[in-house]
Amino acid sequence: MAGKGGRRGTTWNSQWNHGDTKHIRVPAALEEQIIEFARALDSGSVHLDPKQLQKTVLLLIDQFVEQRVASFHPNQHSRTASTNSRRWDELRRFRNAIASGSVNHARSELVSQSPGVISHR
């Protein structure tokens, strides 16, 4: 069977230390910042402080919850915004695991709602 022709390989080496690359879609306005961060991460010059990362993740979760509560619209099922319902259980468990510093615990406690992700229970 004859191929379509053209080159099947490349003659240049990867510019990335961590191996194979992948095409992703990112906002054009953030492209240069993302590439710059990715290159720094790839070269090993970025070291993520676990405590600072923990604070950042907790802040992002809290901001997300605040935004969802602020944009709540009453309906026939609930008249007031509440994060105590069952639909918030996974996020609450994840936040508690991050806050306690138990990331492995978070992984074992989470059960994905997505059919494409393996459940961890």
Short mmCIF file of C-alpha atoms in Angstrom, two decimals:
data_model
loop_
_atom_site.label_atom_id
_atom_site.label_comp_id
_atom_site.label_asym_id
_atom_site.label_seq_id
_atom_site.Cartn_x
_atom_site.Cartn_y
_atom_site.Cartn_z
CA MET A 1 0.00 0.00 0.00
CA ALA A 2 1.51 3.27 -1.04
CA GLY A 3 1.70 6.15 1.41
CA LYS A 4 0.63 9.68 0.76
CA GLY A 5 4.20 10.80 0.36
CA GLY A 6 5.95 13.56 2.21
CA ARG A 7 8.17 13.35 5.25
CA ARG A 8 7.39 10.88 7.99
CA GLY A 9 9.82 12.24 10.54
CA THR A 10 11.57 15.38 11.56
CA THR A 11 15.19 16.35 11.31
CA TRP A 12 15.23 18.62 14.33
CA ASN A 13 15.45 17.80 18.02
CA SER A 14 12.78 18.80 20.49
CA GLN A 15 13.33 22.09 22.29
CA TRP A 16 11.57 20.68 25.35
CA ASN A 17 13.36 18.75 28.11
CA HIS A 18 10.32 16.72 29.13
CA GLY A 19 9.89 14.94 25.80
CA ASP A 20 6.91 14.83 23.48
CA THR A 21 4.79 17.89 22.92
CA LYS A 22 1.08 18.31 22.35
CA HIS A 23 -1.05 20.97 20.67
CA ILE A 24 -3.41 22.76 23.03
CA ARG A 25 -5.84 25.65 22.69
CA VAL A 26 -5.21 28.66 24.88
CA PRO A 27 -6.53 32.23 24.77
CA ALA A 28 -4.45 34.21 22.27
CA ALA A 29 -4.07 37.03 24.79
CA LEU A 30 -2.33 34.64 27.22
CA GLU A 31 -0.27 32.67 24.69
CA GLU A 32 3.11 34.30 25.37
CA GLN A 33 2.72 34.16 29.16
CA ILE A 34 1.72 30.51 29.03
CA ILE A 35 4.63 29.59 26.75
CA GLU A 36 7.02 31.53 28.99
CA PHE A 37 5.76 29.72 32.10
CA ALA A 38 5.84 26.34 30.33
CA ARG A 39 9.46 26.89 29.23
CA ALA A 40 10.46 27.91 32.77
CA LEU A 41 8.68 24.86 34.20
CA ASP A 42 10.31 22.61 31.58
CA SER A 43 13.79 23.96 32.34
CA GLY A 44 13.36 23.38 36.06
CA SER A 45 13.72 27.05 36.96
CA VAL A 46 10.23 27.18 38.47
CA HIS A 47 9.77 25.51 41.81
CA LEU A 48 6.24 25.51 43.11
CA ASP A 49 6.09 26.09 46.86
CA PRO A 50 3.55 23.58 48.23
CA LYS A 51 2.25 25.99 50.90
CA GLN A 52 1.81 28.82 48.39
CA LEU A 53 0.18 26.43 45.93
CA GLN A 54 -2.18 25.25 48.69
CA LYS A 55 -3.15 28.86 49.51
CA THR A 56 -3.71 29.64 45.83
CA VAL A 57 -5.93 26.60 45.26
CA LEU A 58 -7.99 27.37 48.38
CA LEU A 59 -8.38 30.98 47.27
CA LEU A 60 -9.53 29.90 43.81
CA ILE A 61 -12.05 27.46 45.27
CA ASP A 62 -13.41 30.12 47.64
CA GLN A 63 -13.68 32.67 44.82
CA PHE A 64 -15.51 30.14 42.66
CA VAL A 65 -17.99 29.39 45.45
CA GLU A 66 -18.54 33.10 46.14
CA GLN A 67 -19.18 33.73 42.45
CA ARG A 68 -21.67 30.86 42.22
CA VAL A 69 -23.52 32.01 45.34
CA ALA A 70 -23.61 35.61 44.05
CA SER A 71 -25.04 34.51 40.70
CA PHE A 72 -27.64 32.20 42.28
CA HIS A 73 -31.19 32.50 40.93
CA PRO A 74 -34.02 31.16 43.12
CA ASN A 75 -36.08 28.39 41.57
CA GLN A 76 -38.72 25.88 42.57
CA HIS A 77 -36.16 23.65 44.32
CA SER A 78 -34.34 26.24 46.41
CA ARG A 79 -35.10 29.79 47.39
CA THR A 80 -31.70 30.67 48.86
CA ALA A 81 -28.13 30.00 47.80
CA SER A 82 -26.57 27.21 49.82
CA THR A 83 -23.37 25.26 49.48
CA ASN A 84 -24.60 22.61 51.90
CA SER A 85 -26.48 20.60 49.30
CA ARG A 86 -25.23 17.24 48.00
CA ARG A 87 -24.13 18.78 44.69
CA TRP A 88 -21.37 20.62 46.59
CA ASP A 89 -20.11 17.53 48.48
CA GLU A 90 -17.23 16.70 46.12
CA LEU A 91 -15.94 20.28 46.05
CA ARG A 92 -16.25 20.49 49.84
CA ARG A 93 -14.28 17.23 50.29
CA PHE A 94 -11.65 18.38 47.82
CA ARG A 95 -11.29 21.75 49.57
CA ASN A 96 -11.00 20.06 52.99
CA ALA A 97 -8.35 17.67 51.69
CA ILE A 98 -6.33 20.53 50.21
CA ALA A 99 -6.70 22.57 53.41
CA SER A 100 -5.46 19.65 55.52
CA GLY A 101 -2.55 19.06 53.14
CA SER A 102 -3.72 15.56 52.36
CA VAL A 103 -3.65 15.46 48.55
CA ASN A 104 -3.47 11.67 48.46
CA HIS A 105 -6.49 11.62 50.76
CA ALA A 106 -8.28 13.96 48.33
CA ARG A 107 -7.53 11.62 45.46
CA SER A 108 -8.94 8.63 47.32
CA GLU A 109 -12.06 10.50 48.47
CA LEU A 110 -13.10 11.93 45.12
CA VAL A 111 -15.55 10.13 42.92
CA SER A 112 -15.74 11.55 39.44
CA GLN A 113 -19.05 12.58 37.96
CA SER A 114 -17.53 12.23 34.49
CA PRO A 115 -17.95 8.84 32.78
CA GLY A 116 -14.52 9.20 31.15
CA VAL A 117 -12.69 9.35 34.47
CA ILE A 118 -12.00 6.36 36.69
CA SER A 119 -13.70 6.48 40.07
CA HIS A 120 -11.47 6.28 43.17
CA ARG A 121 -13.55 4.50 45.85
#
